[in-house]
mmCIF file of C-alpha atoms and ligand atoms in Angstrom:
data_model
loop_
_atom_site.group_PDB
_atom_site.id
_atom_site.type_symbol
_atom_site.label_atom_id
_atom_site.label_comp_id
_atom_site.label_asym_id
_atom_site.label_seq_id
_atom_site.Cartn_x
_atom_site.Cartn_y
_atom_site.Cartn_z
ATOM 1 C CA MET A 1 -178.350 -157.035 34.833
ATOM 2 C CA LYS A 2 -176.597 -159.403 32.422
ATOM 3 C CA PHE A 3 -176.467 -162.965 33.778
ATOM 4 C CA THR A 4 -173.982 -165.429 32.274
ATOM 5 C CA ARG A 5 -172.775 -168.967 32.650
ATOM 6 C CA PHE A 6 -169.168 -169.551 31.763
ATOM 7 C CA THR A 7 -166.140 -171.758 32.178
ATOM 8 C CA ALA A 8 -162.786 -170.536 33.476
ATOM 9 C CA ASN A 9 -159.944 -172.662 34.883
ATOM 10 C CA SER A 10 -161.975 -175.787 33.965
ATOM 11 C CA SER A 11 -164.856 -174.873 36.294
ATOM 12 C CA VAL A 12 -168.371 -173.738 35.450
ATOM 13 C CA TYR A 13 -169.551 -170.486 37.027
ATOM 14 C CA THR A 14 -172.601 -168.265 37.005
ATOM 15 C CA GLY A 15 -172.031 -164.547 37.083
ATOM 16 C CA VAL A 16 -173.103 -161.033 36.259
ATOM 17 C CA LEU A 17 -171.332 -159.335 33.352
ATOM 18 C CA GLU A 18 -170.441 -155.675 33.871
ATOM 19 C CA GLU A 19 -168.505 -154.283 30.921
ATOM 20 C CA ASP A 20 -165.369 -156.471 30.729
ATOM 21 C CA THR A 21 -165.693 -158.031 34.186
ATOM 22 C CA ILE A 22 -167.777 -161.002 35.319
ATOM 23 C CA LYS A 23 -168.709 -161.030 38.998
ATOM 24 C CA VAL A 24 -169.265 -164.613 40.163
ATOM 25 C CA ILE A 25 -172.499 -165.408 41.974
ATOM 26 C CA ASN A 26 -173.557 -168.238 44.239
ATOM 27 C CA GLY A 27 -177.074 -169.678 44.184
ATOM 28 C CA ASP A 28 -179.970 -169.708 41.748
ATOM 29 C CA PHE A 29 -180.449 -166.532 39.725
ATOM 30 C CA PHE A 30 -184.194 -167.225 39.592
ATOM 31 C CA GLY A 31 -184.274 -167.144 43.372
ATOM 32 C CA GLU A 32 -181.728 -166.522 46.099
ATOM 33 C CA TRP A 33 -178.205 -165.614 45.094
ATOM 34 C CA GLU A 34 -175.264 -163.500 46.227
ATOM 35 C CA PHE A 35 -171.961 -162.247 44.856
ATOM 36 C CA THR A 36 -169.029 -164.384 46.012
ATOM 37 C CA GLY A 37 -166.503 -161.573 45.617
ATOM 38 C CA GLU A 38 -164.623 -163.505 42.935
ATOM 39 C CA THR A 39 -164.284 -161.816 39.529
ATOM 40 C CA PHE A 40 -162.964 -162.792 36.098
ATOM 41 C CA SER A 41 -162.025 -160.736 33.107
ATOM 42 C CA SER A 42 -164.478 -161.654 30.333
ATOM 43 C CA ALA A 43 -161.423 -162.342 28.136
ATOM 44 C CA ASP A 44 -160.555 -165.299 30.435
ATOM 45 C CA ALA A 45 -164.087 -166.733 30.405
ATOM 46 C CA LYS A 46 -165.603 -168.987 27.799
ATOM 47 C CA LEU A 47 -169.325 -168.143 27.763
ATOM 48 C CA LEU A 48 -171.807 -171.025 27.806
ATOM 49 C CA ALA A 49 -175.507 -170.874 27.000
ATOM 50 C CA PRO A 50 -176.689 -168.515 29.785
ATOM 51 C CA LEU A 51 -179.051 -171.128 31.204
ATOM 52 C CA GLU A 52 -179.914 -174.807 30.958
ATOM 53 C CA PRO A 53 -183.553 -174.374 29.937
ATOM 54 C CA ASN A 54 -186.364 -176.261 31.631
ATOM 55 C CA GLN A 55 -188.156 -176.478 28.273
ATOM 56 C CA ILE A 56 -188.049 -174.583 24.976
ATOM 57 C CA ILE A 57 -191.147 -173.458 23.114
ATOM 58 C CA GLY A 58 -191.005 -171.767 19.710
ATOM 59 C CA ILE A 59 -193.595 -169.919 17.679
ATOM 60 C CA GLY A 60 -193.737 -170.266 13.902
ATOM 61 C CA ALA A 61 -193.903 -167.584 11.178
ATOM 62 C CA ASN A 62 -194.392 -164.653 13.556
ATOM 63 C CA TYR A 63 -193.107 -161.589 11.687
ATOM 64 C CA VAL A 64 -194.293 -159.439 8.821
ATOM 65 C CA SER A 65 -191.902 -157.282 6.812
ATOM 66 C CA LYS A 66 -193.655 -153.977 7.518
ATOM 67 C CA THR A 67 -196.244 -152.587 9.930
ATOM 68 C CA GLU A 68 -198.924 -152.234 7.208
ATOM 69 C CA ASP A 69 -198.846 -156.026 6.749
ATOM 70 C CA LEU A 70 -199.810 -156.788 10.353
ATOM 71 C CA PRO A 71 -203.112 -158.704 10.189
ATOM 72 C CA GLU A 72 -206.225 -157.174 11.762
ATOM 73 C CA GLN A 73 -207.315 -160.552 13.079
ATOM 74 C CA LEU A 74 -204.864 -162.767 14.864
ATOM 75 C CA PRO A 75 -204.909 -166.507 14.270
ATOM 76 C CA GLU A 76 -207.123 -168.261 16.830
ATOM 77 C CA ILE A 77 -204.514 -170.909 17.610
ATOM 78 C CA PRO A 78 -200.894 -169.723 17.206
ATOM 79 C CA VAL A 79 -198.433 -172.232 15.759
ATOM 80 C CA PHE A 80 -196.270 -173.331 18.674
ATOM 81 C CA PHE A 81 -193.699 -176.120 18.733
ATOM 82 C CA PHE A 82 -191.217 -177.582 21.206
ATOM 83 C CA LYS A 83 -187.451 -177.901 20.822
ATOM 84 C CA PRO A 84 -185.524 -180.391 22.960
ATOM 85 C CA VAL A 85 -183.223 -178.973 25.635
ATOM 86 C CA SER A 86 -180.500 -181.261 24.240
ATOM 87 C CA SER A 87 -180.356 -178.987 21.174
ATOM 88 C CA VAL A 88 -178.965 -176.064 23.207
ATOM 89 C CA ILE A 89 -175.405 -174.818 22.626
ATOM 90 C CA GLY A 90 -173.634 -171.643 23.653
ATOM 91 C CA PRO A 91 -171.837 -168.798 21.882
ATOM 92 C CA GLU A 92 -168.993 -169.839 19.551
ATOM 93 C CA GLU A 93 -169.991 -173.522 19.592
ATOM 94 C CA GLU A 94 -170.432 -175.326 16.272
ATOM 95 C CA ILE A 95 -173.852 -175.844 14.691
ATOM 96 C CA ILE A 96 -173.769 -179.288 13.157
ATOM 97 C CA ILE A 97 -175.517 -179.814 9.799
ATOM 98 C CA PRO A 98 -177.057 -183.307 10.013
ATOM 99 C CA GLU A 99 -175.716 -186.072 7.826
ATOM 100 C CA GLY A 100 -177.387 -186.438 4.443
ATOM 101 C CA ILE A 101 -178.229 -182.776 3.899
ATOM 102 C CA GLU A 102 -176.100 -179.858 2.731
ATOM 103 C CA GLN A 103 -177.906 -176.886 4.180
ATOM 104 C CA VAL A 104 -179.921 -175.682 7.167
ATOM 105 C CA LYS A 105 -181.632 -172.375 8.012
ATOM 106 C CA PHE A 106 -180.664 -169.841 10.679
ATOM 107 C CA GLU A 107 -183.378 -167.876 12.487
ATOM 108 C CA SER A 108 -182.320 -165.034 14.780
ATOM 109 C CA GLU A 109 -184.884 -164.528 17.550
ATOM 110 C CA LEU A 110 -185.619 -162.723 20.797
ATOM 111 C CA ALA A 111 -185.779 -165.451 23.487
ATOM 112 C CA ILE A 112 -187.860 -164.904 26.606
ATOM 113 C CA VAL A 113 -186.720 -166.533 29.866
ATOM 114 C CA ILE A 114 -189.523 -167.237 32.357
ATOM 115 C CA GLY A 115 -188.619 -166.550 35.998
ATOM 116 C CA LYS A 116 -191.753 -167.477 37.994
ATOM 117 C CA GLU A 117 -194.356 -170.218 37.764
ATOM 118 C CA ALA A 118 -197.157 -168.900 35.605
ATOM 119 C CA LYS A 119 -200.650 -170.358 35.044
ATOM 120 C CA ASN A 120 -203.649 -168.488 33.565
ATOM 121 C CA VAL A 121 -201.858 -165.123 33.706
ATOM 122 C CA PRO A 122 -203.596 -162.211 31.922
ATOM 123 C CA GLU A 123 -201.668 -160.218 29.310
ATOM 124 C CA SER A 124 -201.644 -157.165 31.613
ATOM 125 C CA ASP A 125 -199.585 -159.009 34.287
ATOM 126 C CA ILE A 126 -197.529 -161.409 32.179
ATOM 127 C CA LEU A 127 -194.269 -159.448 32.097
ATOM 128 C CA ASP A 128 -194.022 -159.870 35.915
ATOM 129 C CA TYR A 129 -193.302 -163.558 35.192
ATOM 130 C CA VAL A 130 -190.461 -162.863 32.758
ATOM 131 C CA PHE A 131 -186.956 -163.068 34.234
ATOM 132 C CA GLY A 132 -185.127 -161.666 31.249
ATOM 133 C CA TYR A 133 -184.238 -161.988 27.601
ATOM 134 C CA THR A 134 -181.526 -163.599 25.559
ATOM 135 C CA VAL A 135 -180.839 -164.161 21.854
ATOM 136 C CA GLY A 136 -181.773 -167.465 20.243
ATOM 137 C CA ASN A 137 -180.968 -169.040 16.905
ATOM 138 C CA ASP A 138 -183.851 -171.380 15.984
ATOM 139 C CA VAL A 139 -181.799 -173.505 13.550
ATOM 140 C CA THR A 140 -184.068 -175.457 11.261
ATOM 141 C CA ALA A 141 -183.714 -178.241 8.687
ATOM 142 C CA PRO A 142 -186.897 -177.878 6.608
ATOM 143 C CA GLN A 143 -185.928 -181.072 4.744
ATOM 144 C CA PHE A 144 -187.040 -182.909 7.892
ATOM 145 C CA PHE A 145 -190.453 -181.241 8.206
ATOM 146 C CA HIS A 146 -193.101 -183.927 7.951
ATOM 147 C CA GLN A 147 -195.468 -183.692 5.008
ATOM 148 C CA ASP A 148 -198.385 -183.616 7.505
ATOM 149 C CA GLY A 149 -197.012 -180.349 8.877
ATOM 150 C CA HIS A 150 -195.066 -181.484 11.909
ATOM 151 C CA TRP A 151 -191.838 -179.523 12.449
ATOM 152 C CA THR A 152 -190.417 -181.402 15.399
ATOM 153 C CA ILE A 153 -187.657 -183.384 13.716
ATOM 154 C CA GLY A 154 -186.510 -180.472 11.572
ATOM 155 C CA LYS A 155 -186.070 -178.324 14.721
ATOM 156 C CA SER A 156 -184.591 -180.921 17.075
ATOM 157 C CA PHE A 157 -181.086 -181.939 16.004
ATOM 158 C CA ASP A 158 -178.275 -181.518 18.523
ATOM 159 C CA SER A 159 -176.777 -177.989 18.353
ATOM 160 C CA PHE A 160 -179.913 -176.529 16.720
ATOM 161 C CA THR A 161 -180.633 -174.024 19.511
ATOM 162 C CA PRO A 162 -177.744 -171.647 20.212
ATOM 163 C CA LEU A 163 -178.611 -169.295 23.102
ATOM 164 C CA GLY A 164 -176.734 -166.311 24.509
ATOM 165 C CA PRO A 165 -174.517 -164.566 25.138
ATOM 166 C CA VAL A 166 -176.263 -163.366 28.352
ATOM 167 C CA ILE A 167 -179.716 -162.998 29.898
ATOM 168 C CA GLU A 168 -180.517 -159.287 30.111
ATOM 169 C CA THR A 169 -183.038 -158.626 32.856
ATOM 170 C CA GLU A 170 -183.543 -154.920 32.183
ATOM 171 C CA LEU A 171 -184.651 -155.009 28.561
ATOM 172 C CA ASP A 172 -187.699 -153.314 27.067
ATOM 173 C CA PRO A 173 -188.605 -156.097 24.597
ATOM 174 C CA PHE A 174 -190.869 -153.776 22.574
ATOM 175 C CA SER A 175 -188.111 -151.436 21.496
ATOM 176 C CA VAL A 176 -185.371 -153.736 20.240
ATOM 177 C CA ARG A 177 -184.306 -154.941 16.804
ATOM 178 C CA VAL A 178 -183.606 -158.571 16.016
ATOM 179 C CA GLU A 179 -180.626 -158.803 13.676
ATOM 180 C CA ALA A 180 -178.610 -161.477 11.864
ATOM 181 C CA ARG A 181 -175.364 -161.211 9.923
ATOM 182 C CA LEU A 182 -174.225 -164.068 7.696
ATOM 183 C CA ASN A 183 -170.478 -163.990 7.017
ATOM 184 C CA GLY A 184 -170.600 -160.309 7.992
ATOM 185 C CA ALA A 185 -173.510 -159.376 5.679
ATOM 186 C CA GLU A 186 -176.779 -158.205 7.222
ATOM 187 C CA LYS A 187 -179.649 -160.606 6.560
ATOM 188 C CA GLN A 188 -182.193 -159.793 9.267
ATOM 189 C CA ASN A 189 -182.934 -156.517 11.026
ATOM 190 C CA SER A 190 -186.481 -155.999 12.299
ATOM 191 C CA SER A 191 -188.129 -154.291 15.213
ATOM 192 C CA THR A 192 -190.042 -156.623 17.537
ATOM 193 C CA GLU A 193 -193.041 -154.393 16.715
ATOM 194 C CA LEU A 194 -193.366 -156.470 13.545
ATOM 195 C CA MET A 195 -194.390 -159.587 15.496
ATOM 196 C CA ILE A 196 -197.800 -160.926 14.463
ATOM 197 C CA ILE A 197 -198.595 -162.475 17.876
ATOM 198 C CA PRO A 198 -197.247 -159.891 20.297
ATOM 199 C CA ILE A 199 -195.094 -160.902 23.272
ATOM 200 C CA ARG A 200 -197.716 -160.446 26.032
ATOM 201 C CA LYS A 201 -200.379 -162.330 24.094
ATOM 202 C CA MET A 202 -197.965 -165.141 23.218
ATOM 203 C CA ILE A 203 -196.911 -165.865 26.799
ATOM 204 C CA SER A 204 -200.363 -165.333 28.306
ATOM 205 C CA TYR A 205 -201.852 -167.728 25.742
ATOM 206 C CA LEU A 206 -199.282 -170.372 26.681
ATOM 207 C CA THR A 207 -200.096 -170.005 30.388
ATOM 208 C CA ASN A 208 -203.742 -170.772 29.603
ATOM 209 C CA VAL A 209 -202.560 -174.108 28.178
ATOM 210 C CA MET A 210 -199.607 -175.137 30.346
ATOM 211 C CA THR A 211 -197.921 -174.069 33.544
ATOM 212 C CA LEU A 212 -194.775 -172.179 32.650
ATOM 213 C CA LYS A 213 -191.879 -172.570 35.070
ATOM 214 C CA PRO A 214 -188.594 -170.795 35.833
ATOM 215 C CA GLY A 215 -186.095 -171.636 33.114
ATOM 216 C CA ASP A 216 -188.672 -172.071 30.364
ATOM 217 C CA VAL A 217 -187.510 -170.349 27.175
ATOM 218 C CA ILE A 218 -189.867 -169.002 24.528
ATOM 219 C CA LEU A 219 -188.444 -168.303 21.079
ATOM 220 C CA THR A 220 -190.600 -165.477 19.721
ATOM 221 C CA GLY A 221 -190.142 -166.038 15.991
ATOM 222 C CA SER A 222 -187.712 -164.846 13.359
ATOM 223 C CA PRO A 223 -187.880 -161.697 11.199
ATOM 224 C CA VAL A 224 -187.946 -161.905 7.413
ATOM 225 C CA GLY A 225 -184.567 -162.643 5.846
ATOM 226 C CA ALA A 226 -183.629 -166.060 7.280
ATOM 227 C CA GLU A 227 -181.710 -168.122 4.733
ATOM 228 C CA MET A 228 -180.323 -171.580 4.061
ATOM 229 C CA VAL A 229 -176.631 -171.847 4.881
ATOM 230 C CA SER A 230 -173.814 -174.405 4.494
ATOM 231 C CA ALA A 231 -170.749 -175.671 6.332
ATOM 232 C CA GLY A 232 -168.196 -172.898 6.861
ATOM 233 C CA ASP A 233 -170.787 -170.122 7.120
ATOM 234 C CA VAL A 234 -170.615 -167.887 10.157
ATOM 235 C CA ILE A 235 -173.841 -166.644 11.685
ATOM 236 C CA GLU A 236 -174.152 -163.794 14.166
ATOM 237 C CA CYS A 237 -177.571 -163.314 15.763
ATOM 238 C CA GLN A 238 -177.775 -160.046 17.635
ATOM 239 C CA ILE A 239 -179.934 -157.848 19.739
ATOM 240 C CA GLN A 240 -177.736 -154.857 20.535
ATOM 241 C CA GLN A 241 -178.961 -154.461 24.131
ATOM 242 C CA ILE A 242 -178.246 -158.161 24.854
ATOM 243 C CA GLY A 243 -175.228 -159.037 22.745
ATOM 244 C CA ASN A 244 -173.965 -160.989 19.755
ATOM 245 C CA LEU A 245 -174.484 -164.768 19.462
ATOM 246 C CA ARG A 246 -171.906 -166.077 16.991
ATOM 247 C CA ASN A 247 -171.684 -169.671 15.747
ATOM 248 C CA VAL A 248 -170.094 -171.508 12.810
ATOM 249 C CA PHE A 249 -171.858 -174.197 10.769
ATOM 250 C CA VAL A 250 -169.981 -177.483 10.253
ATOM 251 C CA THR A 251 -170.834 -180.839 8.684
ATOM 252 C CA ALA A 252 -171.465 -183.827 10.947
ATOM 253 C CA LYS A 253 -168.179 -185.308 9.696
ATOM 254 C CA GLU A 254 -166.169 -182.208 10.614
ATOM 255 C CA ALA A 255 -167.837 -182.131 14.013
ATOM 256 C CA ALA A 256 -166.893 -185.757 14.606
ATOM 257 C CA LYS A 257 -163.254 -184.818 14.035
ATOM 258 C CA THR A 258 -163.518 -182.088 16.637
ATOM 259 C CA TYR A 259 -165.144 -184.066 19.446
HETATM 260 MG MG1 MG B 301 -188.191 -169.774 14.489
#
């Protein structure tokens, strides 16, 4: 099922997308919900980020370019970082390049949405705690990485975490390709099999550290090919089975004009 959040007629709705129709639902899609009977054509709906995350955790440098490069020994402590929930935007919203810099980096990623509270869950059971999957763009300003290695500021600006267009609950995350097109030209296109820390290990590891909750989002890392981009560039992050997450980069000044 493809869950969406959207606005139509100035109201915010949650729904299930089926081809060109969105069926409105009532309730919490992590728990109890029902169809209301109301429907919208997707052409009349402006999609929002498909959830308001509880928290966002990313993993750094998690792809190799080809299977032969996968390391035999995995790092003992994976590089995880947090992104603030205030950095989330939806499809077609503007990504704002912070004042004082000219360029930022896009990173197309498979984003995992947790659906059930998870603590100390073994790898074999961990997918039972996943609600579904969406596409994330882990926008990054490396100019703001601290020299001591902290990434937080460079990952945290408003608009730096586009998510969407939907949460697909019926995805096999091991057989998808993570793609990015910059101004129409392909820049990233890798199978999730090229992840260094695989999905089950990544989530299970996190549950040994912290209790994961419904609405937590885990950004699973970006394939090779991410690039620095400037105002006016159009980025489309895509996983075919989920959809296409398109956003335009603007300068902080241009954004100020818009809002
Ligand atoms: Mg990333």
